[in-house]
Short mmCIF file of C-alpha atoms and ligand atoms in Angstrom, two decimals:
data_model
loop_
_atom_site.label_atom_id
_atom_site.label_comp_id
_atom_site.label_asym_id
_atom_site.label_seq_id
_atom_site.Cartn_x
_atom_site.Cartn_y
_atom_site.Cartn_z
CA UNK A 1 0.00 0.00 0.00
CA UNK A 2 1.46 3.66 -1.22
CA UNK A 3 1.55 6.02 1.63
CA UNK A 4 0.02 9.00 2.05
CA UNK A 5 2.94 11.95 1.27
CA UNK A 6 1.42 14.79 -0.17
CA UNK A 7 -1.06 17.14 0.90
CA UNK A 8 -3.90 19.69 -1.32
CA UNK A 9 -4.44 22.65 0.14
CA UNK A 10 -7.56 24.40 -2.49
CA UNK A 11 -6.67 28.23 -1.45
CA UNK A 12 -8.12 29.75 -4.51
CA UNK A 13 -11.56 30.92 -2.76
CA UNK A 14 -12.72 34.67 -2.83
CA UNK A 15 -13.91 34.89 1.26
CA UNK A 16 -16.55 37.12 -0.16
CA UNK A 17 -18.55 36.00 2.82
CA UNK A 18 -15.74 38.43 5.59
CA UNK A 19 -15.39 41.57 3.21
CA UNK A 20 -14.23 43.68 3.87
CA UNK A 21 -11.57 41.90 6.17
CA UNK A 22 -10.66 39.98 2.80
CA UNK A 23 -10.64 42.50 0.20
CA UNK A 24 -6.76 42.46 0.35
CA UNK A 25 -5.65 39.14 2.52
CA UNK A 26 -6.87 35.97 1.71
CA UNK A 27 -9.63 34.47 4.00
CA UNK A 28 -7.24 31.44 4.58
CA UNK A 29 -4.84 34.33 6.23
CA UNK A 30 -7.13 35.36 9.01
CA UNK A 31 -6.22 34.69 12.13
CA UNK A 32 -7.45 32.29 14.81
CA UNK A 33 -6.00 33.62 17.78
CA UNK A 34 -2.02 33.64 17.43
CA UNK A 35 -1.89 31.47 13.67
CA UNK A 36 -3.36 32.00 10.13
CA UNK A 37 -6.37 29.54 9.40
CA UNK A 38 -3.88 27.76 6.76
CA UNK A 39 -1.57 27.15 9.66
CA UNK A 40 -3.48 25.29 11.99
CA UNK A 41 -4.56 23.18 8.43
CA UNK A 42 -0.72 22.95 7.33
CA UNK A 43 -0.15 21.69 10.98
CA UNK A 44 -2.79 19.00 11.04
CA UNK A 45 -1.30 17.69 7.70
CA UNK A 46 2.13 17.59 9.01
CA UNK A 47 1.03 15.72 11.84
CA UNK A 48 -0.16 13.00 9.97
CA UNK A 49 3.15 12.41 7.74
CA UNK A 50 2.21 14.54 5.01
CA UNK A 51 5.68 15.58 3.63
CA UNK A 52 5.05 17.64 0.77
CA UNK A 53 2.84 20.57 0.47
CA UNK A 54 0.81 21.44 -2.65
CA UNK A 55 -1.49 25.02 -2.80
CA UNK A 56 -3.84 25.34 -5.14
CA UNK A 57 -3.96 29.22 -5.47
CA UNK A 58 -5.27 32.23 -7.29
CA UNK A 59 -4.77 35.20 -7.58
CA UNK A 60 -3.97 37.64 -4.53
CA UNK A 61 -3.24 34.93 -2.80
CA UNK A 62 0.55 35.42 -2.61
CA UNK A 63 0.69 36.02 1.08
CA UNK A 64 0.31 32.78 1.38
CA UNK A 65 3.80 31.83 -0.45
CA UNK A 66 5.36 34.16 1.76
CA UNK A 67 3.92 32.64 5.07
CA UNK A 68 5.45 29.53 4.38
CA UNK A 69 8.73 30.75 3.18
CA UNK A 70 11.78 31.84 5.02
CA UNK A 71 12.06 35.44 6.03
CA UNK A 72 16.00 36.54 6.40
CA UNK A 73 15.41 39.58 7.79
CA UNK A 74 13.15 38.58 10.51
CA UNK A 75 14.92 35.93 11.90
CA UNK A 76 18.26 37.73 11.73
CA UNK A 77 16.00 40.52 13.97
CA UNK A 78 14.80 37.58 16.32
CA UNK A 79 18.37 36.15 16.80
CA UNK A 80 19.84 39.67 17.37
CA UNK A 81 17.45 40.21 20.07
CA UNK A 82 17.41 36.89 21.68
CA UNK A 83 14.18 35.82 20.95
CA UNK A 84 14.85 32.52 20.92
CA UNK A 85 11.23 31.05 22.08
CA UNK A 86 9.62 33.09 18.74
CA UNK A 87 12.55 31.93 16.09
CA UNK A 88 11.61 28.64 17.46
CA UNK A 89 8.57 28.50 16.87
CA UNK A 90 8.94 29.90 13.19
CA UNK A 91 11.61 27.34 12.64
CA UNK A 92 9.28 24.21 13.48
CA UNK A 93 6.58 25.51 10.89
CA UNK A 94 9.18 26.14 8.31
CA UNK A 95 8.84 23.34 5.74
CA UNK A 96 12.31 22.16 4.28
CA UNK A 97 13.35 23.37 0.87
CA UNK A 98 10.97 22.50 -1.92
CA UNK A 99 8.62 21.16 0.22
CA UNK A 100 5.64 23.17 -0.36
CA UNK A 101 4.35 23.51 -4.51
CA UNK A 102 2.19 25.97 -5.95
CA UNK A 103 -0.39 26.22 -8.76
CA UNK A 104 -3.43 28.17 -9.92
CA UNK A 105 -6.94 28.19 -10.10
CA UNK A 106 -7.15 30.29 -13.27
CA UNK A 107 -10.73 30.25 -13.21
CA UNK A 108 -13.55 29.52 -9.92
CA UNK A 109 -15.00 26.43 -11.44
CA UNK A 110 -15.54 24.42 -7.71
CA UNK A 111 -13.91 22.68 -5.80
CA UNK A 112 -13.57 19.34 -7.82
CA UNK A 113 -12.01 21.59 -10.77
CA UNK A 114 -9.19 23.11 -8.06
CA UNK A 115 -8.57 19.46 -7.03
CA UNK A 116 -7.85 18.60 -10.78
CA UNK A 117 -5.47 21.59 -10.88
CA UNK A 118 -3.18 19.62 -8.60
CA UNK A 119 -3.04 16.52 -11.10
CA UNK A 120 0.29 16.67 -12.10
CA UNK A 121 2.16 17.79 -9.17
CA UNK A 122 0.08 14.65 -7.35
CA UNK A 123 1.14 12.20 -10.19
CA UNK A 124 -0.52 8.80 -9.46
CA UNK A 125 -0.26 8.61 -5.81
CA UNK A 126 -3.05 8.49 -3.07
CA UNK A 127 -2.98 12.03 -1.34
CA UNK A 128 -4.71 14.09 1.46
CA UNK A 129 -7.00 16.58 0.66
CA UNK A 130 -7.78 19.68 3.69
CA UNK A 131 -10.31 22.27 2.98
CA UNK A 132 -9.21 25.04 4.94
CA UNK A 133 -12.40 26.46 6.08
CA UNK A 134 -12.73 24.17 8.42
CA UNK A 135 -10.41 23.84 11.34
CA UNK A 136 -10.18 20.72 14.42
CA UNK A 137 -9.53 20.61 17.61
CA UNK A 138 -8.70 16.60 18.09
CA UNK A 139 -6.21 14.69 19.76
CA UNK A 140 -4.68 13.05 16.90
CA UNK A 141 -5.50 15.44 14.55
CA UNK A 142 -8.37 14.75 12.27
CA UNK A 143 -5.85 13.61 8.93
CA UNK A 144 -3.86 11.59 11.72
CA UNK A 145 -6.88 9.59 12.85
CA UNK A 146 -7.32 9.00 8.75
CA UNK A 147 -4.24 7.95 8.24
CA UNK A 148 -4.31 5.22 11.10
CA UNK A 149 -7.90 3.87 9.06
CA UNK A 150 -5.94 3.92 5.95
CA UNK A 151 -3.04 2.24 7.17
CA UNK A 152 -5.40 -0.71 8.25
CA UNK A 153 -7.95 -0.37 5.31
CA UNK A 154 -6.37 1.14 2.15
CA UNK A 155 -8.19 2.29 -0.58
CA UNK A 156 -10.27 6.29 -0.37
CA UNK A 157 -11.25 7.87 3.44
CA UNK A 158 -13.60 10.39 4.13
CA UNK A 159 -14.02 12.23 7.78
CA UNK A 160 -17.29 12.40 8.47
CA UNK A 161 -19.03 14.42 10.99
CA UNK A 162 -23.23 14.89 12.32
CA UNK A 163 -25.03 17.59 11.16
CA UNK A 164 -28.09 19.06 12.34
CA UNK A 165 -30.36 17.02 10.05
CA UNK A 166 -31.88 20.75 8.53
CA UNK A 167 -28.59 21.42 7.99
CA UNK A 168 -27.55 19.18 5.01
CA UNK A 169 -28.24 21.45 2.52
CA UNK A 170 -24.63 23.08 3.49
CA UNK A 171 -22.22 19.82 2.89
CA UNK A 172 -21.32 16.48 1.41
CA UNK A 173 -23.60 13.81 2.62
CA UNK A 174 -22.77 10.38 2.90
CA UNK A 175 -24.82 7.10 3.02
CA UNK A 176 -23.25 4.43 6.18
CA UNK A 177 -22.50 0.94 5.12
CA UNK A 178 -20.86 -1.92 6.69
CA UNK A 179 -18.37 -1.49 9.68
CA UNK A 180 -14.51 -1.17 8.37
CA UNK A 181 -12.03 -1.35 11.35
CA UNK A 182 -12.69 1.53 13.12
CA UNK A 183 -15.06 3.30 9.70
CA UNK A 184 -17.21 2.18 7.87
CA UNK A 185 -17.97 1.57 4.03
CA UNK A 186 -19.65 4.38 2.56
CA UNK A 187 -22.47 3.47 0.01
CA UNK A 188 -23.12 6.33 -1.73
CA UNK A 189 -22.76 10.56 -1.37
CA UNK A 190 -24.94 13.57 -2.14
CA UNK A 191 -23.55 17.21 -2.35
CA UNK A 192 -25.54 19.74 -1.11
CA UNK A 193 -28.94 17.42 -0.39
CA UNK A 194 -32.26 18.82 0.88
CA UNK A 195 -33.08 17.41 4.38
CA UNK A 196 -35.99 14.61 2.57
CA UNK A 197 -32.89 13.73 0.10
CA UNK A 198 -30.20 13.05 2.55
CA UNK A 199 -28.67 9.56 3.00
CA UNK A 200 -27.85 10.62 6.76
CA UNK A 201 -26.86 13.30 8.97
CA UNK A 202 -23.14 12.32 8.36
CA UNK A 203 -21.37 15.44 6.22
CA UNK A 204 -17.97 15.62 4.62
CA UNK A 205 -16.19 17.51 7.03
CA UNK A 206 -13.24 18.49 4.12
CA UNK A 207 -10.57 16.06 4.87
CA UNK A 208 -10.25 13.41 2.29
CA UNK A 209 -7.81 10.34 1.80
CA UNK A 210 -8.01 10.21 -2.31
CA UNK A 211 -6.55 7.37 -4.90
CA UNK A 212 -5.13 9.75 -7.60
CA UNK A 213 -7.93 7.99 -10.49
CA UNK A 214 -10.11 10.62 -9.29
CA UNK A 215 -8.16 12.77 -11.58
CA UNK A 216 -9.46 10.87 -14.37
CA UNK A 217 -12.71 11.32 -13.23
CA UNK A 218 -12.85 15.07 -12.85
CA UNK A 219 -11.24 15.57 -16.00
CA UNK A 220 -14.78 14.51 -17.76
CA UNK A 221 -16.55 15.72 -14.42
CA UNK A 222 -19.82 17.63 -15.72
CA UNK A 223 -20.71 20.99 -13.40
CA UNK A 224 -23.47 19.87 -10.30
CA UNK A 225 -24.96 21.31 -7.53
CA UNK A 226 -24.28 25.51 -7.68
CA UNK A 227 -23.37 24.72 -11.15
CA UNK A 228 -19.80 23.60 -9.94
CA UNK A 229 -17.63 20.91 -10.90
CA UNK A 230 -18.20 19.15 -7.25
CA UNK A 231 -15.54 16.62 -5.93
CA UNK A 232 -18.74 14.97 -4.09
CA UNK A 233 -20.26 13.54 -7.52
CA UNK A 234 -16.74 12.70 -8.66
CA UNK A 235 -15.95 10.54 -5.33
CA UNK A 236 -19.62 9.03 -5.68
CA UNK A 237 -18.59 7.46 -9.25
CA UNK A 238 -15.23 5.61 -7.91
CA UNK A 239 -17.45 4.37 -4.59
CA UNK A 240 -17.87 0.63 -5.73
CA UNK A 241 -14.71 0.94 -8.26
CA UNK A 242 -12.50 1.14 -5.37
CA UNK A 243 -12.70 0.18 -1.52
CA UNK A 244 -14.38 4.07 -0.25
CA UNK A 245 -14.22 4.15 3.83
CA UNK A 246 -15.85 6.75 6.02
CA UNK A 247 -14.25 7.81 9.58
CA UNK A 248 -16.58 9.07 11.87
CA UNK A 249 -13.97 11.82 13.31
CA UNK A 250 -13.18 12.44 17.46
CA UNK A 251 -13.01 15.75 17.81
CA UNK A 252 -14.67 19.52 17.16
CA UNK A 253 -14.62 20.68 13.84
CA UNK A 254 -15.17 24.72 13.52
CA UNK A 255 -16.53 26.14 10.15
CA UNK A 256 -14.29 29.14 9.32
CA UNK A 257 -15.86 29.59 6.23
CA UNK A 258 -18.52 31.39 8.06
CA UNK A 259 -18.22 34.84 10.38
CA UNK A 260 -20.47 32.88 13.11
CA UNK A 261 -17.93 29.88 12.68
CA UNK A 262 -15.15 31.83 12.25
CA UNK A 263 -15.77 33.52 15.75
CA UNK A 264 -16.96 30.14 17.61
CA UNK A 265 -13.22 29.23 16.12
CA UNK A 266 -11.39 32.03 17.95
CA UNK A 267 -13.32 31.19 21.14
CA UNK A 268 -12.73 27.94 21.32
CA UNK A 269 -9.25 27.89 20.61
CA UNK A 270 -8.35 30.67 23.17
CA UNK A 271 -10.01 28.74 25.61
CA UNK A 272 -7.57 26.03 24.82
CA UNK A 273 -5.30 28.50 25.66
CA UNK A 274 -4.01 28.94 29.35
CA UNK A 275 -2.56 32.25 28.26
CA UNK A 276 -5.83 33.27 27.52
CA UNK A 277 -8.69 31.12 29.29
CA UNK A 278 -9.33 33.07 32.73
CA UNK A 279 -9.61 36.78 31.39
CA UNK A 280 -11.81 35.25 27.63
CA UNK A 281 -14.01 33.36 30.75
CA UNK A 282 -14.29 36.89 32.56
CA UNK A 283 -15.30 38.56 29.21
CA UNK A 284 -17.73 35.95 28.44
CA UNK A 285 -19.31 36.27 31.94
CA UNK A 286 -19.91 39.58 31.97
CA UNK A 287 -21.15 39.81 28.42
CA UNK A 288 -23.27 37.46 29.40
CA UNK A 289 -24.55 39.48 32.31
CA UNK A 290 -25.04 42.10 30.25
CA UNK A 291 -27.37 40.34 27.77
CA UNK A 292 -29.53 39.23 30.49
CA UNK A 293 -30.29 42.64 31.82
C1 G1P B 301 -17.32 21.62 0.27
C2 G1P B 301 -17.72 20.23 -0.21
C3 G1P B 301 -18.74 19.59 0.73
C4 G1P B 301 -18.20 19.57 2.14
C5 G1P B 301 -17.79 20.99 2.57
C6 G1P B 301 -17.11 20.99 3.91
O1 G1P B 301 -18.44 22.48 0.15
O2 G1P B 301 -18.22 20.32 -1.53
O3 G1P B 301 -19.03 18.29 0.30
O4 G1P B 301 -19.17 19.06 3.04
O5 G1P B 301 -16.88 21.58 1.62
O6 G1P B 301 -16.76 22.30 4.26
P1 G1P B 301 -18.28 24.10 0.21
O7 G1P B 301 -18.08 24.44 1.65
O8 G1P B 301 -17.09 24.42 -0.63
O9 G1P B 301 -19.55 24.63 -0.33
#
């Protein structure tokens, strides 16, 4: 069984949803409390083994590049000054010399078109996908726990979470087979179903374990739901091809696609935080307090 090496990161998205925060960063580049969304993402996929990292980007997005690269100047400064603690921290996310690849999204055709864009720097592999909306807390991390199934099961995993069953019209729905170690087979997939439509209340939670013959696939993919080329209808035609596992994930998933999400993210993580916890908890008391009177 090929392991899992390389990582997709699809960063092409406008954020039109937090203008004007994202009129001039890219959404992935917001922070949640002390790291850019893409960090905590990049993170998780290191964590699982993931050792190369490929962005599919678009334009204004080159922020991004420079996140991830090495910046002289600043770690000359940090050195100089003895901030040691900081220039180690930057260190441990640097990834090594060609490590991370980039290429474009020339035009917003969904999500299963700016998986396609990553054919060739994928080649015919089995790779992670990590939509980086959505952010975990979750001892593993979330890819980790995937990789463990995947180790034991092979073939394509999907993390699946439950949704509030009005709520399927958002995601990726999946139908629940057999058990499979500690998943299960998944029997079929829906993107975007109305609540009477949907298999379950199990959504794709945007981490994906992929054999790289989904590339054939999307290449012919028509457009689907939101008249998008949808990596949901493309998975859906290699389930029964090819062994297709769902892993119902440990952990708390935030949506940072959303502003509601986006600010449950920030909370939650800085509660995580001991830095941070008592004085959040004090804020959140009193604005409490204040919402009852
Ligand atoms: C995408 C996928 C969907 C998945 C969701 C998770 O939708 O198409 O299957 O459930 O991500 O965030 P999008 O959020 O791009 O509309």
């Amino acid at each position: 069984m090929k392991r899992i090496r390389k990582a997709v990161f699809p960063v092409a998205g406008l954020g039109t949803r937090f203008l004007p925060a994202t009129k001039a960063i890219p959404k992935e580049m917001l922070t949640v409390v002390d790291r850019p969304v893409i960090q905590y993402v990049v993170d998780e996929a290191r964590e699982a083994g993931i050792e190369h990292l490929i962005f599919v980007t678009g334009r204004s997005k080159t922020v991004i590049e420079d996140h991830f690269d090495i910046q002289f100047e600043l770690y000359e400064t940090l050195a100089q000054r003895g901030k040691t603690e900081q220039l180690e921290r930057l260190k441990a996310m640097q990834p090594e010399p060609g490590q991370v690849s980039y290429t474009r999204q020339q035009v917003p055709l969904g999500l299963g078109h700016a998986v396609w864009c990553a054919r060739e720097l994928v080649g015919g592999e089995p790779f992670a996908l990590l939509l980086p909306d959505m952010i975990m807390q979750a001892e593993p991390g979330c890819m980790k726990q995937m990789v463990d199934l995947y180790d034991k099961a092979g073939g394509n995993v999907v993390a699946v979470e439950e949704c509030d069953p009005d709520e399927t019209h958002k995601y990726g729905v999946v139908g629940i087979g057999e058990p499979v170690h500690d998943g299960f087979a998944i029997t079929g997939m829906v993107e975007k179903p109305k609540p009477a439509d949907a298999p379950s209340n199990l959504y794709l939670n945007g981490r994906y374990i992929l054999q790289p013959e989904i590339f054939d696939i999307l290449a012919s993919q028509e457009r689907g739901a939101g008249n998008e080329i949808q990596l949901t209808d493309a998975m859906l035609k290699l389930i029964g091809r090819q062994p297709f596992h769902g892993l119902h994930f440990r952990g708390r998933t935030h949506d940072c696609g959303t502003p509601e999400g986006f600010v449950e993210a920030n909370l939650a993580f800085a509660a995580d935080n001991p830095a941070l916890r008592a004085n959040l908890m004090r804020t959140i008391r009193a604005l409490a307090d204040a919402d009852r009177n």
